[in-house]
Amino acid sequence: MKFTIISQCLALLIFLDLPTPILPDTPNDTYLEDMEPEPFLYVLGRKRLMEAQYKCYDRMAQLPPYEGEGPYCNRTWDGWMCWDDTPAGVMLSATCPDYFPDFDSSEKVTKYCDENGDWFKHPENNQTWSNYTLCNAFTPEKLKNAYVLYYLAIVGHSLSIFTLVISLGIFLYFKTLGCHRVTLHKNMFLTYVLNSTIIIIHLVEVVPNGELVRRDPISCKVLHFFHQYMMACNYFWMLCEGIYLHTLIVASVFTEAQRLWWYYLLGWGFPLLPTTIHAIARAVYFNDNCWLSMDTHLLYIIHGPVMAALVVNFFFLLNIVRVLVIKMRQNREAESHMYLKAVRATLFLVPLLGIQFVVFPWRPSNKVLGKIYDYLMHSLIHFQGFFVASIYCFWNNEVQTTVKRHWVQFKIEWNQRWGSRNSNRPASNAGPPSNDIPVFICHQQPRNEAATENGEEGAEVIALEIIEQESSA
C-alpha cells in the first residue's frame, strides 16, 4: 500500500522528466540503430499498447456485422484505442488509456462520426483524428505535484529515521525505562527505521535508474523482497501494539504473563510467510523487471494479511473506546476526566497504527478531493515514524523526567570535576520538583537499574493511564 502510492507518483515524475519517443505508425516500422534506447517505462507502455492492439483486432474479428440502418463509421483501431461501429452523427467518448503515466485515465477521449459515415479528419493533415488532448492537458500540474510528493517522501522518511534512531537510543540507554511495552516500542521503531531506509534507497537508486531496471539484476529484486517484508513487519508490529493495549485494558489475548515470544513470532516471523510466497509466485507468474509493476493481483498475497491486521487493530481500538466510555459513565467523579483524555488519546492513535488505510481505503475521483487525499495520505505515510517517535518517546512524561534527571546529574558531576561552578549545589535539584505528578511509561514505579540490567521485568499494572500517557503532553 505504501509502496503502491509512492511508486505511482514517482513513476509519473520519472516519466514526465524524460524525452518523448516517437511511436512508429505501424507495428512493422523499426527504429534506427543509432537511436538512444527507450526508457524502461516506455518499454512497458509500448508493450501494453501492443497488447491492446492485438485484443482490439481480435475483438473486431469476432463482432457481428453492423445491423443498424443508414450510414455508419466502421470499427477501427486508431493507434491508441479500439472503436466499434458507430452510427453517423454520433460523438463517442471513452476514458483515456493508461499505457503511460502522463495519460490521465480520469479524463475523456472523443471520436466523432460525421453525417456521411466517415470518422472525423483533422483539417490540418486530412487524416482520421481522435481527440486525446485532454488526456495529457494537465501534465505540467501533475509534474509539479509529483515533484512535491517525491520530496515529501524523501524528507518524511529521513526525518522519521532521525527521530526514531534518537528514540531507540533513549530507550536503550536509560535502563529504568525498560519493560514489556517499551520492548514492543523498540521493535516497532526498528521496523520503521529499516522500512524507511529501504524506501529511500529504492526511490533514489533503483526507480530513477532506467539502465539498472533494464538490466534487471537480482539485487533489485532482493531489495524489493526486503522492502515488502519490512513493510509487513511494520504493520504487524502495529498489530502487536494494538493487542498489547487491548490486553491491558479489555481482555487477555496472550496469556502467561505476556510472553514476548508470541509478539516476536507475530511481528517478525509471520510476515516472512506471505513475503516468501509472493516472491516465489512473482518469479514464476509475473517476473517483470525489478518487480516494479503494480499490475498484478499477486500483491494481495502481502497486502491481504496487512489489511487484515489493520482491520483487527481498528476493532481493538473501537473496543478500547467502548470500555473507556462505559467506565466514564460509571465514575462521575474527577476520575472521569482521565477517561475522557484516554478516549481522546485512543482516537489520536488511529493514524499511528495505520488505521487511515481502513478509514480512507479509496482515493476520491474528484480532482480537488483526490489532491487533498494524496497530500493527506502521503503526509501520514512518510511522517508516520516521526509521529510515532514523538508520541511514544519525546512527549512522554517519564521519558522527559528521566532525561532531565540524568542531564542535571551530568551537569553536577561535570561542575564537581572541573570546578567551573559551585560544587555545593544541593543534590535534591537532580530530581523532578516535589509537586510534579510522575507518569510512568511502564505504568508502575521505575525499577532500579541493576535489576533491569539483569533482565528482570516486573508485572505491569493494568491501568487506564496506558493510553492517557500518550496525550499527557
Coordinates of C-alpha atoms in Angstrom, one line a residue:
M1 CA 0.0 0.0 0.0
K2 CA 2.7 2.4 0.9
F3 CA 4.8 1.2 -1.9
T4 CA 2.0 1.4 -4.4
I5 CA 1.2 5.0 -3.7
I6 CA 4.9 6.0 -3.7
S7 CA 5.7 4.1 -6.9
Q8 CA 2.8 5.5 -8.8
C9 CA 3.8 9.1 -8.1
L10 CA 7.4 8.6 -8.6
A11 CA 6.8 6.7 -11.9
L12 CA 4.9 9.8 -13.1
L13 CA 7.8 12.0 -12.0
I14 CA 10.4 9.9 -13.9
F15 CA 8.2 9.6 -17.0
L16 CA 7.5 13.2 -17.4
D17 CA 11.1 14.2 -16.9
L18 CA 12.2 12.0 -19.8
P19 CA 12.1 12.9 -23.6
T20 CA 9.1 11.7 -25.5
P21 CA 9.8 9.0 -28.1
I22 CA 8.2 8.9 -31.5
L23 CA 6.0 5.8 -31.8
P24 CA 6.0 4.0 -35.1
D25 CA 2.9 4.3 -37.3
T26 CA 2.7 0.5 -37.8
P27 CA 4.0 -2.5 -35.9
N28 CA 6.3 -3.2 -38.8
D29 CA 8.2 0.1 -38.6
T30 CA 11.5 -0.1 -36.8
Y31 CA 13.8 2.4 -35.1
L32 CA 17.1 3.4 -36.4
E33 CA 20.0 1.6 -34.9
D34 CA 21.7 4.8 -33.8
M35 CA 18.7 6.0 -31.7
E36 CA 19.1 6.0 -28.0
P37 CA 17.4 3.2 -26.1
E38 CA 13.9 3.8 -24.9
P39 CA 13.4 4.5 -21.2
F40 CA 12.1 1.5 -19.3
L41 CA 8.7 3.0 -18.6
Y42 CA 8.2 3.5 -22.3
V43 CA 9.1 -0.1 -22.9
L44 CA 6.4 -1.2 -20.5
G45 CA 3.9 1.3 -22.0
R46 CA 4.6 0.1 -25.6
K47 CA 4.1 -3.5 -24.5
R48 CA 0.7 -2.7 -23.0
L49 CA -0.1 -0.7 -26.2
M50 CA 0.7 -3.6 -28.4
E51 CA -1.4 -6.0 -26.2
A52 CA -4.4 -3.6 -26.5
Q53 CA -3.9 -3.5 -30.3
Y54 CA -4.0 -7.3 -30.6
K55 CA -7.1 -7.5 -28.4
C56 CA -8.8 -4.9 -30.5
Y57 CA -8.2 -6.7 -33.8
D58 CA -9.3 -10.0 -32.3
R59 CA -12.5 -8.3 -30.9
M60 CA -13.3 -6.7 -34.3
A61 CA -13.0 -10.0 -36.0
Q62 CA -15.4 -11.7 -33.6
L63 CA -18.1 -8.9 -33.5
P64 CA -21.1 -9.5 -35.9
P65 CA -21.6 -7.1 -38.8
Y66 CA -23.3 -3.8 -38.2
E67 CA -27.1 -4.2 -38.2
G68 CA -28.3 -0.6 -38.0
E69 CA -29.9 1.5 -40.7
G70 CA -28.2 4.4 -42.5
P71 CA -24.6 5.3 -42.9
Y72 CA -22.1 4.4 -40.1
C73 CA -18.4 4.5 -39.3
N74 CA -16.6 1.2 -39.5
R75 CA -15.0 -0.3 -36.4
T76 CA -11.3 0.7 -36.2
W77 CA -8.1 0.9 -34.2
D78 CA -6.8 4.4 -34.2
G79 CA -3.4 3.6 -32.8
W80 CA -4.3 4.0 -29.2
M81 CA -7.9 2.7 -28.6
C82 CA -10.5 0.4 -30.2
W83 CA -13.7 1.9 -31.6
D84 CA -16.8 0.0 -32.5
D85 CA -19.2 0.5 -35.5
T86 CA -20.9 3.9 -34.9
P87 CA -24.0 5.5 -36.5
A88 CA -23.4 8.7 -38.4
G89 CA -23.6 11.9 -36.5
V90 CA -22.6 10.4 -33.1
M91 CA -19.8 11.5 -30.8
L92 CA -18.2 8.7 -28.9
S93 CA -16.3 9.1 -25.7
A94 CA -14.2 6.8 -23.5
T95 CA -11.7 7.2 -20.7
C96 CA -8.1 7.9 -21.6
P97 CA -5.8 4.8 -21.8
D98 CA -3.3 4.3 -19.0
Y99 CA -0.4 2.9 -21.1
F100 CA 1.8 5.7 -20.0
P101 CA 1.9 7.6 -16.6
D102 CA 1.4 11.1 -18.2
F103 CA -2.1 10.0 -19.5
D104 CA -4.8 10.8 -17.0
S105 CA -7.2 7.9 -17.1
S106 CA -9.8 10.0 -15.4
E107 CA -10.1 12.3 -18.4
K108 CA -12.1 11.6 -21.6
V109 CA -11.1 11.0 -25.2
T110 CA -13.6 11.6 -28.0
K111 CA -14.1 10.5 -31.6
Y112 CA -16.7 11.8 -34.0
C113 CA -18.5 10.0 -36.8
D114 CA -19.8 12.6 -39.3
E115 CA -23.1 12.6 -41.1
N116 CA -21.6 10.8 -44.1
G117 CA -20.5 7.8 -42.0
D118 CA -16.8 8.8 -42.0
W119 CA -14.6 9.3 -39.0
F120 CA -13.7 12.9 -38.4
K121 CA -10.5 14.1 -40.1
H122 CA -8.2 16.7 -38.8
P123 CA -8.3 19.8 -41.1
E124 CA -4.5 20.3 -41.0
N125 CA -3.4 16.9 -42.3
N126 CA -6.7 15.5 -43.5
Q127 CA -6.2 12.3 -41.5
T128 CA -8.6 10.4 -39.3
W129 CA -8.3 12.0 -35.8
S130 CA -9.3 11.2 -32.3
N131 CA -9.3 13.9 -29.6
Y132 CA -6.8 12.9 -27.0
T133 CA -5.9 16.4 -26.0
L134 CA -7.5 16.2 -22.5
C135 CA -5.5 13.0 -21.7
N136 CA -2.3 15.0 -21.0
A137 CA -3.6 18.5 -20.8
F138 CA -2.8 18.7 -17.1
T139 CA 0.7 17.2 -17.4
P140 CA 2.6 20.3 -16.0
E141 CA 0.3 20.4 -12.9
K142 CA 0.7 16.6 -12.4
L143 CA 4.5 17.0 -12.8
K144 CA 4.6 19.7 -10.1
N145 CA 2.5 17.5 -7.8
A146 CA 4.8 14.6 -8.5
Y147 CA 7.9 16.6 -7.5
V148 CA 6.2 17.8 -4.3
L149 CA 5.2 14.3 -3.3
Y150 CA 8.6 12.9 -4.2
Y151 CA 10.4 15.4 -2.0
L152 CA 7.8 14.9 0.7
A153 CA 8.6 11.2 0.7
I154 CA 12.3 11.8 1.0
V155 CA 12.0 14.4 3.7
G156 CA 9.4 12.5 5.7
H157 CA 11.3 9.2 5.8
S158 CA 14.6 11.0 6.5
L159 CA 13.1 12.9 9.4
S160 CA 11.4 9.6 10.6
I161 CA 14.8 7.8 10.6
F162 CA 16.5 10.6 12.5
T163 CA 13.8 10.8 15.3
L164 CA 13.4 7.1 15.5
V165 CA 17.1 6.5 16.0
I166 CA 17.2 9.0 18.8
S167 CA 14.2 7.4 20.4
L168 CA 15.8 3.9 20.2
G169 CA 19.0 5.4 21.7
I170 CA 17.0 6.8 24.6
F171 CA 15.1 3.5 25.3
L172 CA 18.4 1.5 25.1
Y173 CA 20.5 3.8 27.2
F174 CA 18.1 4.5 30.1
K175 CA 17.6 1.1 31.7
T176 CA 14.9 2.3 34.0
L177 CA 12.6 2.7 31.0
G178 CA 12.7 -1.0 30.2
C179 CA 9.5 -3.1 30.3
H180 CA 7.4 -5.2 28.0
R181 CA 5.7 -2.3 26.4
V182 CA 8.9 -0.4 25.7
T183 CA 10.2 -3.7 24.2
L184 CA 7.3 -3.6 21.8
H185 CA 8.0 0.1 21.1
K186 CA 11.7 -0.7 20.2
N187 CA 10.8 -3.4 17.8
M188 CA 8.2 -1.3 16.1
F189 CA 10.7 1.6 15.9
L190 CA 13.2 -0.7 14.3
T191 CA 10.8 -1.7 11.6
Y192 CA 10.1 1.9 10.8
V193 CA 13.8 2.7 10.5
L194 CA 14.6 -0.3 8.3
N195 CA 11.5 0.2 6.1
S196 CA 12.2 4.0 5.7
T197 CA 15.8 3.2 4.8
I198 CA 14.9 0.7 2.2
I199 CA 12.3 3.1 0.7
I200 CA 14.8 5.9 0.4
I201 CA 17.3 3.5 -1.3
H202 CA 14.7 2.3 -3.7
L203 CA 13.5 5.8 -4.6
V204 CA 16.9 7.2 -5.1
E205 CA 18.9 4.4 -6.6
V206 CA 16.5 1.9 -8.3
V207 CA 13.4 3.6 -9.7
P208 CA 15.2 6.6 -11.4
N209 CA 17.9 4.3 -12.8
G210 CA 16.4 3.1 -16.1
E211 CA 19.5 1.3 -17.1
L212 CA 19.6 -0.7 -13.9
V213 CA 15.9 -1.6 -14.3
R214 CA 16.6 -2.6 -17.9
R215 CA 19.4 -4.9 -16.8
D216 CA 17.1 -6.4 -14.1
P217 CA 19.8 -7.6 -11.7
I218 CA 18.9 -10.0 -8.9
S219 CA 19.9 -7.3 -6.3
C220 CA 16.9 -5.0 -7.1
K221 CA 14.5 -8.0 -6.7
V222 CA 16.2 -8.8 -3.4
L223 CA 15.7 -5.2 -2.3
H224 CA 12.1 -5.4 -3.3
F225 CA 11.7 -8.6 -1.2
F226 CA 13.2 -7.0 1.9
H227 CA 11.0 -3.9 1.4
Q228 CA 7.9 -5.9 1.2
Y229 CA 9.0 -7.9 4.3
M230 CA 9.8 -4.8 6.3
M231 CA 6.6 -3.2 5.3
A232 CA 4.6 -6.2 6.5
C233 CA 6.7 -6.4 9.7
N234 CA 5.9 -2.7 10.3
Y235 CA 2.1 -3.3 10.2
F236 CA 2.2 -6.5 12.2
W237 CA 4.2 -4.8 15.0
M238 CA 1.5 -2.1 14.9
L239 CA -0.9 -5.0 15.5
C240 CA 1.2 -6.2 18.4
E241 CA 0.9 -2.7 20.0
G242 CA -2.9 -2.9 19.5
I243 CA -3.0 -6.4 21.0
Y244 CA -1.0 -5.2 24.0
L245 CA -3.2 -2.2 24.6
H246 CA -6.3 -4.4 24.3
T247 CA -4.9 -7.0 26.6
L248 CA -4.1 -4.5 29.4
I249 CA -7.5 -2.7 29.2
V250 CA -10.1 -5.2 28.0
A251 CA -9.1 -8.8 27.9
S252 CA -6.1 -11.1 27.8
V253 CA -5.0 -12.2 24.3
F254 CA -1.6 -13.7 25.0
T255 CA -1.6 -15.3 28.5
E256 CA 1.1 -16.5 30.8
A257 CA 2.5 -13.1 31.9
Q258 CA 2.5 -11.6 28.4
R259 CA 5.2 -13.8 26.9
L260 CA 7.1 -11.7 24.5
W261 CA 8.0 -14.5 22.2
W262 CA 4.4 -14.5 20.9
Y263 CA 4.8 -11.0 19.9
Y264 CA 8.2 -11.7 18.3
L265 CA 6.6 -14.6 16.3
L266 CA 3.8 -12.4 15.1
G267 CA 5.9 -9.3 14.4
W268 CA 9.0 -10.8 12.8
G269 CA 8.1 -14.4 12.0
F270 CA 4.6 -14.4 10.4
P271 CA 5.4 -11.6 7.7
L272 CA 8.1 -13.9 6.3
L273 CA 5.4 -16.4 5.1
P274 CA 3.4 -14.1 2.8
T275 CA 6.5 -12.3 1.6
T276 CA 8.2 -15.6 0.6
I277 CA 5.1 -16.9 -1.1
H278 CA 4.8 -13.6 -3.0
A279 CA 8.4 -13.7 -4.1
I280 CA 8.1 -17.3 -5.4
A281 CA 4.8 -16.5 -7.2
R282 CA 6.2 -13.3 -8.7
A283 CA 9.3 -15.1 -10.0
V284 CA 7.1 -17.8 -11.6
Y285 CA 4.0 -16.0 -12.9
F286 CA 4.9 -12.3 -13.2
N287 CA 8.6 -11.9 -13.3
D288 CA 8.9 -8.3 -14.5
N289 CA 12.0 -6.1 -14.3
C290 CA 12.9 -5.5 -10.6
W291 CA 9.3 -6.3 -9.7
L292 CA 8.3 -2.7 -10.2
S293 CA 4.9 -3.3 -11.8
M294 CA 1.8 -2.9 -9.8
D295 CA -0.4 -4.5 -12.4
T296 CA -0.6 -7.9 -10.7
H297 CA -3.0 -9.4 -8.2
L298 CA -0.1 -11.3 -6.6
L299 CA 0.5 -8.2 -4.4
Y300 CA -2.6 -9.2 -2.5
I301 CA -0.6 -12.1 -1.1
I302 CA 1.1 -9.5 1.1
H303 CA -1.5 -6.7 1.2
G304 CA -4.2 -9.1 2.2
P305 CA -2.7 -10.1 5.6
V306 CA -1.7 -6.4 6.1
M307 CA -5.2 -5.2 5.6
A308 CA -6.5 -8.0 7.9
A309 CA -4.0 -6.7 10.6
L310 CA -5.3 -3.2 10.1
V311 CA -8.9 -4.2 10.4
V312 CA -8.2 -6.2 13.6
N313 CA -6.3 -3.2 15.1
F314 CA -9.3 -1.0 14.2
F315 CA -11.7 -3.1 16.1
F316 CA -9.3 -3.4 19.0
L317 CA -9.3 0.4 19.3
L318 CA -13.1 0.6 19.0
N319 CA -13.4 -1.9 21.8
I320 CA -11.0 0.0 23.9
V321 CA -13.0 3.2 23.4
R322 CA -16.2 1.3 24.3
V323 CA -14.8 0.1 27.6
L324 CA -13.5 3.5 28.5
V325 CA -16.8 5.2 27.7
I326 CA -18.6 2.6 29.9
K327 CA -16.3 3.4 32.8
M328 CA -16.8 7.1 32.3
R329 CA -20.5 6.6 32.8
Q330 CA -19.9 4.6 36.0
N331 CA -17.5 7.1 37.5
R332 CA -18.7 10.6 37.6
E333 CA -16.0 11.9 40.0
A334 CA -12.8 13.6 39.0
E335 CA -11.5 10.3 37.6
S336 CA -13.9 10.7 34.6
H337 CA -11.7 13.5 33.3
M338 CA -8.9 11.0 33.0
Y339 CA -11.2 8.7 31.0
L340 CA -12.1 11.5 28.6
K341 CA -8.4 12.1 28.0
A342 CA -7.9 8.4 27.4
V343 CA -10.6 8.4 24.8
R344 CA -9.0 11.3 23.0
A345 CA -5.6 9.7 23.1
T346 CA -7.1 6.5 21.7
L347 CA -8.5 8.3 18.8
F348 CA -5.2 10.1 18.3
L349 CA -3.5 6.7 18.0
V350 CA -5.6 5.9 14.8
P351 CA -3.1 7.3 12.3
L352 CA -0.2 5.9 14.3
L353 CA -1.5 2.3 14.0
G354 CA -2.2 2.6 10.3
I355 CA -6.0 2.7 10.6
Q356 CA -6.1 5.6 8.0
F357 CA -6.0 2.9 5.3
V358 CA -9.2 1.3 6.8
V359 CA -11.0 4.7 7.2
F360 CA -9.9 6.0 3.8
P361 CA -9.3 3.0 1.6
W362 CA -10.0 4.6 -1.8
R363 CA -8.9 7.7 -3.5
P364 CA -11.8 10.1 -4.4
S365 CA -12.4 10.5 -8.1
N366 CA -12.9 14.3 -7.8
K367 CA -9.8 16.2 -8.7
V368 CA -9.7 18.6 -5.7
L369 CA -10.6 15.8 -3.2
G370 CA -8.1 13.5 -4.9
K371 CA -5.4 16.0 -4.5
I372 CA -6.3 16.6 -0.8
Y373 CA -6.3 12.8 -0.3
D374 CA -2.9 12.5 -1.9
Y375 CA -1.3 15.1 0.3
L376 CA -3.0 13.9 3.5
M377 CA -2.2 10.2 3.0
H378 CA 1.4 10.9 1.9
S379 CA 2.0 13.0 5.0
L380 CA 0.6 10.3 7.2
I381 CA 2.6 7.6 5.5
H382 CA 6.0 9.3 5.1
F383 CA 6.0 11.1 8.5
Q384 CA 4.4 8.2 10.4
G385 CA 7.7 7.2 12.0
F386 CA 8.2 10.8 13.2
F387 CA 4.7 10.9 14.7
V388 CA 5.3 7.6 16.5
A389 CA 8.6 8.7 17.9
S390 CA 7.2 11.9 19.2
I391 CA 4.1 10.4 20.8
Y392 CA 5.7 7.3 22.3
C393 CA 9.0 8.9 23.4
F394 CA 9.6 12.6 23.1
W395 CA 6.2 13.7 24.5
N396 CA 6.2 11.0 27.2
N397 CA 6.3 12.4 30.8
E398 CA 8.5 9.7 32.2
V399 CA 11.0 9.9 29.3
Q400 CA 11.2 13.6 29.8
T401 CA 11.7 13.3 33.5
T402 CA 14.3 10.6 33.2
V403 CA 16.3 12.6 30.6
K404 CA 16.1 15.8 32.6
R405 CA 17.2 14.0 35.8
H406 CA 20.2 12.4 34.1
W407 CA 21.1 15.7 32.5
V408 CA 21.0 17.6 35.8
Q409 CA 23.1 14.8 37.4
F410 CA 25.6 15.1 34.5
K411 CA 26.0 18.8 34.9
I412 CA 26.5 18.4 38.7
E413 CA 29.2 15.8 38.1
W414 CA 30.8 18.0 35.4
N415 CA 30.9 21.0 37.7
Q416 CA 32.3 19.0 40.5
R417 CA 35.0 17.6 38.3
W418 CA 36.1 20.8 36.7
G419 CA 35.1 23.3 39.4
S420 CA 33.5 25.7 37.0
R421 CA 30.5 26.2 39.2
N422 CA 29.7 25.8 42.9
S423 CA 30.2 22.2 43.8
N424 CA 28.0 22.6 46.9
R425 CA 24.8 22.7 44.9
P426 CA 22.1 20.6 46.7
A427 CA 21.7 17.2 45.3
S428 CA 17.9 17.4 45.5
N429 CA 17.9 19.5 42.4
A430 CA 18.7 16.4 40.4
G431 CA 15.2 15.1 40.7
P432 CA 11.8 16.5 39.5
P433 CA 10.0 19.1 41.6
S434 CA 8.1 17.7 44.5
N435 CA 4.8 19.0 43.2
D436 CA 5.1 17.0 39.9
I437 CA 2.9 14.0 39.4
P438 CA 5.0 11.3 37.6
V439 CA 3.6 9.4 34.7
F440 CA 5.3 6.1 34.1
I441 CA 5.7 4.7 30.6
C442 CA 5.6 1.2 32.1
H443 CA 2.6 2.1 34.3
Q444 CA 4.5 1.3 37.5
Q445 CA 7.3 2.8 39.7
P446 CA 10.7 2.6 37.9
R447 CA 12.8 -0.4 38.9
N448 CA 16.4 0.0 39.9
E449 CA 18.9 -0.1 37.1
A450 CA 20.7 -3.2 38.5
A451 CA 17.5 -5.3 38.3
T452 CA 16.8 -4.1 34.8
E453 CA 20.3 -4.9 33.6
N454 CA 19.8 -8.5 34.9
G455 CA 16.8 -8.8 32.6
E456 CA 14.1 -8.7 35.3
E457 CA 10.8 -7.2 34.2
G458 CA 8.1 -7.0 36.8
A459 CA 4.4 -7.4 36.1
E460 CA 2.8 -4.2 34.7
V461 CA -0.1 -2.6 36.4
I462 CA -3.3 -2.8 34.3
A463 CA -4.4 0.8 34.5
L464 CA -6.1 3.3 32.2
E465 CA -3.1 5.6 32.2
I466 CA -1.6 3.4 29.4
I467 CA -3.4 5.4 26.8
E468 CA -3.8 8.7 28.7
Q469 CA 0.0 8.5 28.8
E470 CA 0.3 9.3 25.1
S471 CA -1.6 12.6 25.3
S472 CA -0.1 13.8 28.6
A473 CA 1.9 16.4 26.8

